[in-house]
mmCIF file of C-alpha atoms in Angstrom:
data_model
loop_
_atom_site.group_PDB
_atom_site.id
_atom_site.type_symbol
_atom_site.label_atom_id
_atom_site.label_comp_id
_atom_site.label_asym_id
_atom_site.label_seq_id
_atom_site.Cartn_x
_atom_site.Cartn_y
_atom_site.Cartn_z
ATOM 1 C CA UNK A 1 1.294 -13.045 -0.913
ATOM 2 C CA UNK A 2 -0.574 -14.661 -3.842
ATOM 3 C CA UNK A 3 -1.877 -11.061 -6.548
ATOM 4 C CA UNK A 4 -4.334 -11.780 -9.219
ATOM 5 C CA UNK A 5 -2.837 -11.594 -12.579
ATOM 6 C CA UNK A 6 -5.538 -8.703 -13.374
ATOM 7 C CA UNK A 7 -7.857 -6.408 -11.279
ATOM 8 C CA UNK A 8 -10.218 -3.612 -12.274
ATOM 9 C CA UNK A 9 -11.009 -1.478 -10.333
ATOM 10 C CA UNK A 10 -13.779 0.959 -8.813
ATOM 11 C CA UNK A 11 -16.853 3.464 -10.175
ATOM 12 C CA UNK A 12 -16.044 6.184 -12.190
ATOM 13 C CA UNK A 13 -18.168 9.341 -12.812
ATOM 14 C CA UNK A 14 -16.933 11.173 -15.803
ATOM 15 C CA UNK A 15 -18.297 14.547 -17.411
ATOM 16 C CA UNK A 16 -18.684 18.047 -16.815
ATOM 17 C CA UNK A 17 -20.587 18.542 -13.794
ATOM 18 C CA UNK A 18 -20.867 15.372 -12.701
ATOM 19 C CA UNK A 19 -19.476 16.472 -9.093
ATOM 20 C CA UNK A 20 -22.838 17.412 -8.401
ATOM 21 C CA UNK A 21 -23.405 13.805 -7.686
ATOM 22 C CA UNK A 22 -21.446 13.671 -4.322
ATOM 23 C CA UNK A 23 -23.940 14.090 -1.885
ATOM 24 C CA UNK A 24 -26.464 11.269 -2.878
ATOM 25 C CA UNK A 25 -23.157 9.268 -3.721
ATOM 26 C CA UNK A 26 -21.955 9.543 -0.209
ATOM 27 C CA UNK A 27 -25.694 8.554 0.614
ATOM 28 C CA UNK A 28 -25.504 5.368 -1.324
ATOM 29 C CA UNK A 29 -22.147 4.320 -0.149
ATOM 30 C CA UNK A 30 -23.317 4.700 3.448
ATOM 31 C CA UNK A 31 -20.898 7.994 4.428
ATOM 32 C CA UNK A 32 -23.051 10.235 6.755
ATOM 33 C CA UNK A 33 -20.287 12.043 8.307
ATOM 34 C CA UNK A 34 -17.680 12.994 5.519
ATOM 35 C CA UNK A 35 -14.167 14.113 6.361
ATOM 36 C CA UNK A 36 -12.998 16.880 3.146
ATOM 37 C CA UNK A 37 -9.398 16.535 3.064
ATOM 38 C CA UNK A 38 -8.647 19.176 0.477
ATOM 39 C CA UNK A 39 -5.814 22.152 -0.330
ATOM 40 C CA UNK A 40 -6.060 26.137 1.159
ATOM 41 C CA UNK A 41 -6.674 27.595 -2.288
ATOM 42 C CA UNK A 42 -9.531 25.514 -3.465
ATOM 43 C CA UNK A 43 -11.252 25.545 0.506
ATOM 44 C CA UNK A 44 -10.644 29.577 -0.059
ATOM 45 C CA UNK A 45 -12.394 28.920 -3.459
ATOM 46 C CA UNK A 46 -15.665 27.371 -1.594
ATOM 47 C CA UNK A 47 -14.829 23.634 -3.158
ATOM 48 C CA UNK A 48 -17.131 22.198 0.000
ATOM 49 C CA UNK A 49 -20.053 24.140 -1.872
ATOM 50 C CA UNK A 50 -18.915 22.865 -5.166
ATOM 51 C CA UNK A 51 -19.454 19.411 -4.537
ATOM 52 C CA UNK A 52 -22.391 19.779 -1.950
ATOM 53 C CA UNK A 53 -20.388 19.535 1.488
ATOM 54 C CA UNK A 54 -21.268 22.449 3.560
ATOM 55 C CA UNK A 55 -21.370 20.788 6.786
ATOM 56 C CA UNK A 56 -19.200 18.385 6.367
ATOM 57 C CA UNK A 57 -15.535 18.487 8.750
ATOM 58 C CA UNK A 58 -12.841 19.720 6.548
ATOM 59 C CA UNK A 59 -9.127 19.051 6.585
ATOM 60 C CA UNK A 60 -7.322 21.918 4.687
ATOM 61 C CA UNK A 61 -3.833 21.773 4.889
ATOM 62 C CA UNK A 62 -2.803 19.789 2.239
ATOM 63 C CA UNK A 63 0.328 20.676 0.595
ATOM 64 C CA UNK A 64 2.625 19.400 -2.257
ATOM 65 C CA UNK A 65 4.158 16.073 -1.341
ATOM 66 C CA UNK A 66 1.999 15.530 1.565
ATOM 67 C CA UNK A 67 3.813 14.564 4.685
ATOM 68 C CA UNK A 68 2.838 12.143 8.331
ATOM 69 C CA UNK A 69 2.700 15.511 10.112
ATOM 70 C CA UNK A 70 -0.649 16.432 7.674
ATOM 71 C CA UNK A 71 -1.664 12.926 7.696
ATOM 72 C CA UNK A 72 -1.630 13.308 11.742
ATOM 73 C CA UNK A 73 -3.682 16.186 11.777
ATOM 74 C CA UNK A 74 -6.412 15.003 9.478
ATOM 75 C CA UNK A 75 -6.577 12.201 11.175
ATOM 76 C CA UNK A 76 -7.239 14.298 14.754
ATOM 77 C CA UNK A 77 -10.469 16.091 12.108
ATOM 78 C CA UNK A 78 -11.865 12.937 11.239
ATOM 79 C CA UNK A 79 -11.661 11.346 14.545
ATOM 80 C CA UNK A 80 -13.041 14.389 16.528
ATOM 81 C CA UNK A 81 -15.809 15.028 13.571
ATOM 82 C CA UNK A 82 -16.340 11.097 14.490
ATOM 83 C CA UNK A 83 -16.144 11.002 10.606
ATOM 84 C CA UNK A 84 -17.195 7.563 8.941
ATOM 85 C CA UNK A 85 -15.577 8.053 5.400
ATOM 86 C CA UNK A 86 -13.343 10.684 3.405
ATOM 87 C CA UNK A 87 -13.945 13.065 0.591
ATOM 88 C CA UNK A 88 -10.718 13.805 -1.107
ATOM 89 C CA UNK A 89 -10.634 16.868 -3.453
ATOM 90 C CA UNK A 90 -7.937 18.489 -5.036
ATOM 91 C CA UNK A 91 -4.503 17.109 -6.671
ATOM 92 C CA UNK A 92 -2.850 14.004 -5.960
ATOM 93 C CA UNK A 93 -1.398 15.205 -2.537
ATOM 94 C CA UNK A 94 -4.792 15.082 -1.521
ATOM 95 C CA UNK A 95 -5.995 12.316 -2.724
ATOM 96 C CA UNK A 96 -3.337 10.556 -1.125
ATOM 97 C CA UNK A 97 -3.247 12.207 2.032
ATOM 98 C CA UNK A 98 -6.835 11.189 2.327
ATOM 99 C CA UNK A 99 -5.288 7.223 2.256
ATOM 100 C CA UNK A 100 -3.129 7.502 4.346
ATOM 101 C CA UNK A 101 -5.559 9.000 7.046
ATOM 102 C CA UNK A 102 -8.099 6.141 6.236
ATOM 103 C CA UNK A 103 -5.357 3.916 7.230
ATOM 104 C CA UNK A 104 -4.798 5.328 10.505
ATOM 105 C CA UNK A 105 -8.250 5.876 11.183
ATOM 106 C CA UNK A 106 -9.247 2.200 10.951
ATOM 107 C CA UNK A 107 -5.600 0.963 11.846
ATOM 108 C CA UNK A 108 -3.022 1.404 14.884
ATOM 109 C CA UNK A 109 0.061 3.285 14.179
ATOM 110 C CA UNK A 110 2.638 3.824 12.945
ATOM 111 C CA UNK A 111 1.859 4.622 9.529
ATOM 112 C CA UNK A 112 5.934 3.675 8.528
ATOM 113 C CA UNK A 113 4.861 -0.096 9.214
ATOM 114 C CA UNK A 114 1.896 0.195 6.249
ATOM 115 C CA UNK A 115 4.584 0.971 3.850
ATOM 116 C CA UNK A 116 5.964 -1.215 0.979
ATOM 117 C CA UNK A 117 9.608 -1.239 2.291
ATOM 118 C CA UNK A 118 8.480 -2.246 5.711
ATOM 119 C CA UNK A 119 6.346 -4.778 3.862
ATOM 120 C CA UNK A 120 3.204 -3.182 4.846
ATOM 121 C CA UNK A 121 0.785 -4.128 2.005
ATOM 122 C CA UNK A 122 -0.449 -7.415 4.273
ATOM 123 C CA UNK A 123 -1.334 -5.270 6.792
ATOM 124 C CA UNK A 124 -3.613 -2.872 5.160
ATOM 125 C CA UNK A 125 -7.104 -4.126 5.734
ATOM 126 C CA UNK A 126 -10.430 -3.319 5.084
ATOM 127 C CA UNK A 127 -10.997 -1.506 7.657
ATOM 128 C CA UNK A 128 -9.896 1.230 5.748
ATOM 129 C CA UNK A 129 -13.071 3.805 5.729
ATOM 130 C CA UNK A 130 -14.357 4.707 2.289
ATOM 131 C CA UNK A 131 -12.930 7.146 -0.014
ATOM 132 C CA UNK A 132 -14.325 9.349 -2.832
ATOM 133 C CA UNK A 133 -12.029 10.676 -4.989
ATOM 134 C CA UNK A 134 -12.900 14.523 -6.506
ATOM 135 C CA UNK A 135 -9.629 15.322 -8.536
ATOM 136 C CA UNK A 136 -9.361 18.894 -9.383
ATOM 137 C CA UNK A 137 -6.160 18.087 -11.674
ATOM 138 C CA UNK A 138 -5.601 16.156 -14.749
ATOM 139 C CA UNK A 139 -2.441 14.270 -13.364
ATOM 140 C CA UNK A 140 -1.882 11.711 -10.510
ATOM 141 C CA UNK A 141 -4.417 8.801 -11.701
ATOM 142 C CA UNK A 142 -4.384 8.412 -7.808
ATOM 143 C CA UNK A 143 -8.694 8.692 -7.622
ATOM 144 C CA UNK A 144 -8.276 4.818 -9.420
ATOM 145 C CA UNK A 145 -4.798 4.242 -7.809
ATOM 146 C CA UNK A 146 -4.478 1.600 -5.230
ATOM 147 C CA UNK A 147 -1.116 3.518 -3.861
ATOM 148 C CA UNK A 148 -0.425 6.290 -1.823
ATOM 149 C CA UNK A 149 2.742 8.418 -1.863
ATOM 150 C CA UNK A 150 3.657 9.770 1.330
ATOM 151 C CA UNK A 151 7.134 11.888 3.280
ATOM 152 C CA UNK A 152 7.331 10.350 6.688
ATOM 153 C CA UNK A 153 8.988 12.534 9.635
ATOM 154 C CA UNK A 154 12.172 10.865 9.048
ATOM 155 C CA UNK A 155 12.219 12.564 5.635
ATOM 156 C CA UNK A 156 11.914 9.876 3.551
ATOM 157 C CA UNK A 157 9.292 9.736 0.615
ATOM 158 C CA UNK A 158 7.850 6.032 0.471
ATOM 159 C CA UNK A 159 4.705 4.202 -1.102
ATOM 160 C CA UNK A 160 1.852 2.425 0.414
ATOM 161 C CA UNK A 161 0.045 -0.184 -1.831
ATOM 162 C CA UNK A 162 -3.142 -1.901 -1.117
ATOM 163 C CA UNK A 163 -6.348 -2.388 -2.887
ATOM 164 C CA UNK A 164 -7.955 -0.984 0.285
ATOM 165 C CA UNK A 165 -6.776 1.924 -0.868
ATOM 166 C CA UNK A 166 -8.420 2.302 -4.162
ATOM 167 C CA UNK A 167 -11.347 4.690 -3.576
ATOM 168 C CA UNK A 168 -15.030 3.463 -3.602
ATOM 169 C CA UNK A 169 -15.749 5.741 -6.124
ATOM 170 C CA UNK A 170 -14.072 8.149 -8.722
ATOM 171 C CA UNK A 171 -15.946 11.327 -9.463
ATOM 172 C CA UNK A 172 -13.972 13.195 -12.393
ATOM 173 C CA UNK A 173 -15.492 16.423 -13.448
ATOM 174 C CA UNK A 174 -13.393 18.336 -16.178
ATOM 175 C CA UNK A 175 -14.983 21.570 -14.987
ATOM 176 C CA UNK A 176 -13.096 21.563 -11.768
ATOM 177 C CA UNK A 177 -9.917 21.544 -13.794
ATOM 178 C CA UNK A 178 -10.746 24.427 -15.996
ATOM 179 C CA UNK A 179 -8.859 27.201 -13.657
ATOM 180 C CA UNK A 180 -5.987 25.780 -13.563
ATOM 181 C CA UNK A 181 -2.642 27.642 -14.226
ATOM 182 C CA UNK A 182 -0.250 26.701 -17.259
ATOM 183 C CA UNK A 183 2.304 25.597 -15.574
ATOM 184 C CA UNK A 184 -0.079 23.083 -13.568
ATOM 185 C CA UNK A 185 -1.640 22.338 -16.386
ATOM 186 C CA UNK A 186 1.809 21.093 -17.821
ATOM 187 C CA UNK A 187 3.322 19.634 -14.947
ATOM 188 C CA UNK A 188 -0.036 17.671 -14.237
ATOM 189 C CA UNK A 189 -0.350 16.531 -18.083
ATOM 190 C CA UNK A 190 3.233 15.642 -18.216
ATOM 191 C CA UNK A 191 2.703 13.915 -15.161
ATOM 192 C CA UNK A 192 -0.410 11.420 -16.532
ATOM 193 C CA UNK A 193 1.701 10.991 -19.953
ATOM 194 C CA UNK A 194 4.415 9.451 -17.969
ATOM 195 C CA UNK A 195 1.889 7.077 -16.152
ATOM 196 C CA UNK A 196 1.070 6.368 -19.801
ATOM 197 C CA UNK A 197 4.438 5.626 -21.167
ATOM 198 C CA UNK A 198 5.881 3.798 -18.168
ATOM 199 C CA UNK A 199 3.195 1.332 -17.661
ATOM 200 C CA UNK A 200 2.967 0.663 -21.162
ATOM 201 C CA UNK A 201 6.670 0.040 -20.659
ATOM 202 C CA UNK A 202 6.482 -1.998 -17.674
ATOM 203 C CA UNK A 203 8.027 -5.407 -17.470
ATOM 204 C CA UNK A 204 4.696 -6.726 -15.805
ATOM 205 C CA UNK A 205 2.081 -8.275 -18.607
ATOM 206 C CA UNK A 206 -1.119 -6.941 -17.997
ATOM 207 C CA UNK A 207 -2.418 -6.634 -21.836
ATOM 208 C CA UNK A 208 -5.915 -4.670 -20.735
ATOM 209 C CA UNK A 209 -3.437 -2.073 -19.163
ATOM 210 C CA UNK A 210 -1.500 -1.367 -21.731
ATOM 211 C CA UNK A 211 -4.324 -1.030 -24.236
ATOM 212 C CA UNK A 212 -5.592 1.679 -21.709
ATOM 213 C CA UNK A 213 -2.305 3.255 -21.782
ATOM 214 C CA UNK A 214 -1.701 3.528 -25.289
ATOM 215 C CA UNK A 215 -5.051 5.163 -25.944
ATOM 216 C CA UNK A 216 -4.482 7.238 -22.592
ATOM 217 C CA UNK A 217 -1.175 8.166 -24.322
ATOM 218 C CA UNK A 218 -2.650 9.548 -27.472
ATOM 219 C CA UNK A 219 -5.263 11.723 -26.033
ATOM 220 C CA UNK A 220 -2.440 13.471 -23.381
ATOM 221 C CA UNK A 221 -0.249 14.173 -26.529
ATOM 222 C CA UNK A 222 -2.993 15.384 -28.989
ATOM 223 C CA UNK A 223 -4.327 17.784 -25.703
ATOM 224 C CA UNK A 224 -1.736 18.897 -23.456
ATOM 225 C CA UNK A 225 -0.509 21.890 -25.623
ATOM 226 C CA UNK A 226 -4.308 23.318 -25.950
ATOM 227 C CA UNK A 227 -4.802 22.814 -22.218
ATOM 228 C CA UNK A 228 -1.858 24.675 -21.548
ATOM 229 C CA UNK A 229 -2.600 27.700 -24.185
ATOM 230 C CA UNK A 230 -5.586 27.799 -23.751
ATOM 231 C CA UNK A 231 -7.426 26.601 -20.486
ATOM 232 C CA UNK A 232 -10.940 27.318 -21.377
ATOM 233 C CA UNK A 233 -11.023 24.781 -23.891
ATOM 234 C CA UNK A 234 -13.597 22.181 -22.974
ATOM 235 C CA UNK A 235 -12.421 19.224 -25.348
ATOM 236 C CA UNK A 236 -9.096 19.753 -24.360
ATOM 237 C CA UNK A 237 -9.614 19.388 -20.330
ATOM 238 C CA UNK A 238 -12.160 16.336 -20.863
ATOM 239 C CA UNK A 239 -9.331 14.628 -22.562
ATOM 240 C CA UNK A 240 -6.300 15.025 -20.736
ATOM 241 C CA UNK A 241 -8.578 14.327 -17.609
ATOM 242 C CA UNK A 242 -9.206 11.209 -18.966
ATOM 243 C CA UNK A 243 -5.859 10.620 -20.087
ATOM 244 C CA UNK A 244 -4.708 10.960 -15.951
ATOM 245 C CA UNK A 245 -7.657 8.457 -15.294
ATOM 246 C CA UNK A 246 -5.901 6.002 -17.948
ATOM 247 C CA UNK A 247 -2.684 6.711 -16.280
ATOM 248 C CA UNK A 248 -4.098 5.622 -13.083
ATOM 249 C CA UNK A 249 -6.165 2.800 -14.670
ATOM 250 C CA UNK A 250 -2.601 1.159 -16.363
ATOM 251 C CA UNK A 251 -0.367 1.691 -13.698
ATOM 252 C CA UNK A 252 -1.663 -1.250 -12.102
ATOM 253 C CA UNK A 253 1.301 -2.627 -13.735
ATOM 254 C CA UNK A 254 3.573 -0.552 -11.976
ATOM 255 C CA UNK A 255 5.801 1.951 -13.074
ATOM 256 C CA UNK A 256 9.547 2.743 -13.926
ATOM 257 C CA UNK A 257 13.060 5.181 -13.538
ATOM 258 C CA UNK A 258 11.231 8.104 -14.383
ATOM 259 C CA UNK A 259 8.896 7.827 -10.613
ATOM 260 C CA UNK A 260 11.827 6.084 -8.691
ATOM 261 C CA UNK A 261 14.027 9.463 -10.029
ATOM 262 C CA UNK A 262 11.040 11.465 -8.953
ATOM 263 C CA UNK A 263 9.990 9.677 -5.275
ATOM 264 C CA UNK A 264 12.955 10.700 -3.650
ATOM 265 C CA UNK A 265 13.216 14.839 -4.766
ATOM 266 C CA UNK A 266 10.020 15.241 -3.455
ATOM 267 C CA UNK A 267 11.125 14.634 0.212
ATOM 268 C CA UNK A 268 14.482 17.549 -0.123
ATOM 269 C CA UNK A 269 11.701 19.969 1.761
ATOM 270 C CA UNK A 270 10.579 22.034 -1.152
ATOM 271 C CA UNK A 271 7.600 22.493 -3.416
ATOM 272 C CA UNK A 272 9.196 20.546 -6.514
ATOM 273 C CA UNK A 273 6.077 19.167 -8.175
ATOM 274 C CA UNK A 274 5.881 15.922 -9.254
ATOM 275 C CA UNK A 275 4.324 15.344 -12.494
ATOM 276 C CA UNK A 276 7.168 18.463 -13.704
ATOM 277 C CA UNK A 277 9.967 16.370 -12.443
ATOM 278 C CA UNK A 278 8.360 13.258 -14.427
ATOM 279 C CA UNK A 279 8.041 15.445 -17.510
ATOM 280 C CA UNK A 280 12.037 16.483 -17.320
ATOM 281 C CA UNK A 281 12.885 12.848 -16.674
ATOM 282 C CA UNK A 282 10.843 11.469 -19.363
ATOM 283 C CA UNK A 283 13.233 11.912 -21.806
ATOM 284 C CA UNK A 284 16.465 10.549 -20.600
ATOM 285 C CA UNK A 285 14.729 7.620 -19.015
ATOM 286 C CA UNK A 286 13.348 7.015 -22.669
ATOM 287 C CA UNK A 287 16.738 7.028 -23.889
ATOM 288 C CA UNK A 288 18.198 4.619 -21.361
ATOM 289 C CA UNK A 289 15.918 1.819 -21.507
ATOM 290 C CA UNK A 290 15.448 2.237 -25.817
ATOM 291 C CA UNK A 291 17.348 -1.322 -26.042
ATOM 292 C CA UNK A 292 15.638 -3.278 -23.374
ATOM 293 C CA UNK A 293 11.977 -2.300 -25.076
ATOM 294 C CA UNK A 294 12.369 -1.068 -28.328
ATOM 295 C CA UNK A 295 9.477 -2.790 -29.618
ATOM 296 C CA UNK A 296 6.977 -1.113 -27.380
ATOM 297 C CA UNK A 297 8.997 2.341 -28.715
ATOM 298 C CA UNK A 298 7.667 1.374 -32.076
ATOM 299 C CA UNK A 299 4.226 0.818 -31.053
ATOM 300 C CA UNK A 300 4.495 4.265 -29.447
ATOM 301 C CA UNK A 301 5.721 5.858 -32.259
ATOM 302 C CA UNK A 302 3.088 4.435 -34.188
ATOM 303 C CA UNK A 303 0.016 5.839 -31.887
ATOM 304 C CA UNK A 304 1.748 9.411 -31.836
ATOM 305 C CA UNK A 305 2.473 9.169 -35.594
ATOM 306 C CA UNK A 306 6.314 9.210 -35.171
ATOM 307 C CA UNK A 307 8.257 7.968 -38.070
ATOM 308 C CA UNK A 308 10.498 5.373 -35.287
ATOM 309 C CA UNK A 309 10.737 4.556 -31.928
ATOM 310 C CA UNK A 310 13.697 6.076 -31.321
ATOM 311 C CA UNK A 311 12.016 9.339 -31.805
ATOM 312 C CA UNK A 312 10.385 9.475 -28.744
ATOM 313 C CA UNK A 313 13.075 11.428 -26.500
ATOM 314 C CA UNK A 314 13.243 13.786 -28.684
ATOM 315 C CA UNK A 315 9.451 14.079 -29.170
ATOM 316 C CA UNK A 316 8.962 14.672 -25.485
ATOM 317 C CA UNK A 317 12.222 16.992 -25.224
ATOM 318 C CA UNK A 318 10.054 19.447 -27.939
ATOM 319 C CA UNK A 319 6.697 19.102 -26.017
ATOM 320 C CA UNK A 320 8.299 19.719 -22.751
ATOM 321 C CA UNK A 321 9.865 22.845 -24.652
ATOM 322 C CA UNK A 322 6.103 24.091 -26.078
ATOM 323 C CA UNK A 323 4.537 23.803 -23.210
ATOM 324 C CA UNK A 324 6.864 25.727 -20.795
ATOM 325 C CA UNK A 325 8.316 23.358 -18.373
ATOM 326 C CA UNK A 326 11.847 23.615 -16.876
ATOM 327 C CA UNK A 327 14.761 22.428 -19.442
ATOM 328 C CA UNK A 328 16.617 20.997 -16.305
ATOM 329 C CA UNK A 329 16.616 20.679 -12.315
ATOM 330 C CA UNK A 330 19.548 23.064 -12.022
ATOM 331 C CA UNK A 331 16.417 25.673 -13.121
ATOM 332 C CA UNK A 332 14.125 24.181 -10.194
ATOM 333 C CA UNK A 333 17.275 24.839 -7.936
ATOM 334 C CA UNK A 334 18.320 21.451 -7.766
ATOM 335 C CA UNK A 335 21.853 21.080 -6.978
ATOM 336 C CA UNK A 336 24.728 18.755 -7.254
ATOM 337 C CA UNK A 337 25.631 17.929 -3.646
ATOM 338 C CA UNK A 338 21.453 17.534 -3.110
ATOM 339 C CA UNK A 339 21.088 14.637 -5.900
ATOM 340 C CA UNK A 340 23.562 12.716 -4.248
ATOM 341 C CA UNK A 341 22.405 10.979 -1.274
ATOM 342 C CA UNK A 342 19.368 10.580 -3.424
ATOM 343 C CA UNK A 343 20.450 7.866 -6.043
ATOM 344 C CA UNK A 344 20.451 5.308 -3.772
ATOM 345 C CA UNK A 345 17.388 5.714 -3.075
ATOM 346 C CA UNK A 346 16.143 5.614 -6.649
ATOM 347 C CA UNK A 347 17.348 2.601 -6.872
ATOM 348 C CA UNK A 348 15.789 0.613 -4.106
ATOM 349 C CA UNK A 349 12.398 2.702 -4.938
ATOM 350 C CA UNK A 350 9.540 0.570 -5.034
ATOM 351 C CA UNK A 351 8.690 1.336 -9.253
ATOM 352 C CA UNK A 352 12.446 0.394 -10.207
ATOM 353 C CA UNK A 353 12.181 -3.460 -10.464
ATOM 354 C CA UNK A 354 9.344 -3.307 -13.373
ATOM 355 C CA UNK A 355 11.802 -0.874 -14.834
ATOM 356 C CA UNK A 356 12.646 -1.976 -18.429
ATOM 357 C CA UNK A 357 16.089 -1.706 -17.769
ATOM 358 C CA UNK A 358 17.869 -3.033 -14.527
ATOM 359 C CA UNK A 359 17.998 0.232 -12.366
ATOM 360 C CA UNK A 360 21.357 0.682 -9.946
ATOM 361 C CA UNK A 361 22.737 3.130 -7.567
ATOM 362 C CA UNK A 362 25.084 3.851 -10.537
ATOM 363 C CA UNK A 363 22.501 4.316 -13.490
ATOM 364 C CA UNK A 364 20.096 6.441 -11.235
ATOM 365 C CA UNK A 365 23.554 8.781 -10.205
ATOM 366 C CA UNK A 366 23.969 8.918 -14.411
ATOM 367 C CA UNK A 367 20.540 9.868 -15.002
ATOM 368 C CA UNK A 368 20.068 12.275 -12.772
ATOM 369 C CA UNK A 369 23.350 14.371 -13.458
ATOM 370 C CA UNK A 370 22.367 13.616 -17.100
ATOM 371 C CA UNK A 371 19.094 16.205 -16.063
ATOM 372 C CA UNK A 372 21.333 18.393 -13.850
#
């Protein structure tokens, strides 16, 4: 399958109370019958009122690392609602539950045979209905993302890619973010920051990408501490909301060890959030691939105002520190015996080729014992 060499990408609203817009949005695009695909807490919190969806049919049980089962069941809303487009709102799991369900509703099953290791990017069409993408988190990237991330009934976590998948329309309003918790806060910002790193990293050339992720990079790291102290500061959740929309922007390039580490935990049953695990990975990744990309370390360095390159692990190691996220995934309750069935699949995870450094059953087994 021939890929341009660049693509970008959709409409993005950006600014405090900009979610206001969705109705007459949905009215432009053509959606008259919305599906909401969103989380318990924020439907408990009246989100459909939020963003102007009242009537609209409402899928609600979106939970970390969304799974087929969920997928199955939205898909029943939208089809009895005879729904003509999504609404996604909430964190990535909803965002990309709300994919996957577009999928289904505009293509026969199984949803297995849509995913990259079945080589189910051809197949995605455009019969996908439209998406708008409402993210209430400053993390995933995936309201820009052309990827969905999905735990099918046979356990196993896998990607979908396909720009049919990249929502019609991006509406990113900081002031949905403002309530969340510090510990989302910092497994969410840790989570974009990766995004920022690894595509900049990336053995793909895409130079508009990584000039999106280095600036991306520099607003998460100036931010992220204030947003977790201190959620009520404006500045601070405007700028690490765009930093995730960077992330998502960049990784259009693809991404590297520290995802293909992270696919795979999220399918052991559990809520272990994503963007954490990315943020306790970060650093030991960083160390392994220093010599295959020690250039683009420099030019790092350089953004954050580090004296070398080689700083960087450390650098992250102290912000994951300040910011209160777990030191290792022995403290998420990670254990030995879980990790490993899971290097293989590391390895053969679909960000591990663009990986700086070749990535192997063996180096994955290191790495993650090396975060044990």
């Amino acid at each position: 399958m021939i890929q341009p060499s660049i693509s970008y990408l959709t409409d993005v609203y950006f600014g405090f109370g900009v979610s206001r817009v969705v109705p007459d949005l949905l009215a432009e695009i053509g959606i008259r019958r919305p599906l909401l695909v969103t989380d318990p807490g924020l439907k408990d919190l009246g989100i459909a009122n939020r963003v102007g969806l009242r009537d609209a049919a409402v899928y609600s049980g979106v939970k970390p690392n969304p799974s087929e089962p969920q997928v199955l069941k939205a898909l029943q809303v939208y089809r009895k609602g005879r729904c003509d487009g999504l609404v996604a709102v909430g964190g990535g799991s909803s965002l990309d539950l709300a994919k996957c369900a577009g999928i289904l509703a505009g293509h026969a099953g199984p949803l297995e045979s849509y995913t990259m290791r079945c080589g189910g990017t051809i197949r995605v069409t455009r019969r996908v209905p439209p998406i708008v993408a409402v993210p209430t988190t400053a993390g995933s990237g995936s309201e820009v993302g052309r990827a969905a991330l999905v735990t099918l009934s046979s356990g196993d976590k896998v990607g979908i890619l396909s720009r049919y998948l990249t929502p019609a329309a991006a509406v990113c309003d900081p002031e949905l973010t403002m309530t969340m918790p510090p510990s989302l806060s910092a497994g969410t910002g840790m989570d974009a920051i990766s995004h920022c790193v690894e595509t900049f990293c990336s053995t793909r050339v895409n130079p508009v990408a990584d000039a999106i992720a280095l600036d991306g990079l520099e607003r998460g790291c100036r931010h992220i501490s204030t947003a977790c102290l201190d959620g009520t500061d404006r500045e601070a959740r405007k700028e690490m909301l765009m930093c995730a929309l960077q992330g998502g922007l960049a990784f259009q390039k693809s991404l590297g060890a520290v995802h293909s580490l992270s696919h795979p935990l999220g399918s052991l049953g559990r809520s272990l959030h994503h963007g954490t695990l990315n943020g306790l990975f970060l650093p030991a990744v960083l160390r392994f691939n220093f010599d295959f990309c020690a250039g683009k370390f420099e030019t790092m360095a350089q953004r954050l105002r580090l004296r070398k390159g080689s700083d960087l692990p450390d650098y992250f190691e102290a912000m994951n520190r300040r910011i209160g996220m777990p030191e290792s995934l022995s403290d998420l309750g990670v254990t030995r015996e879980e990790l490993e069935p899971l290097a293989a699949k590391a390895a053969a995870d679909h960000c591990s080729p663009t990986n700086p450094r070749p990535l192997d059953e063996a180096a994955c087994r290191m790495l993650y014992l090396s975060v044990l």
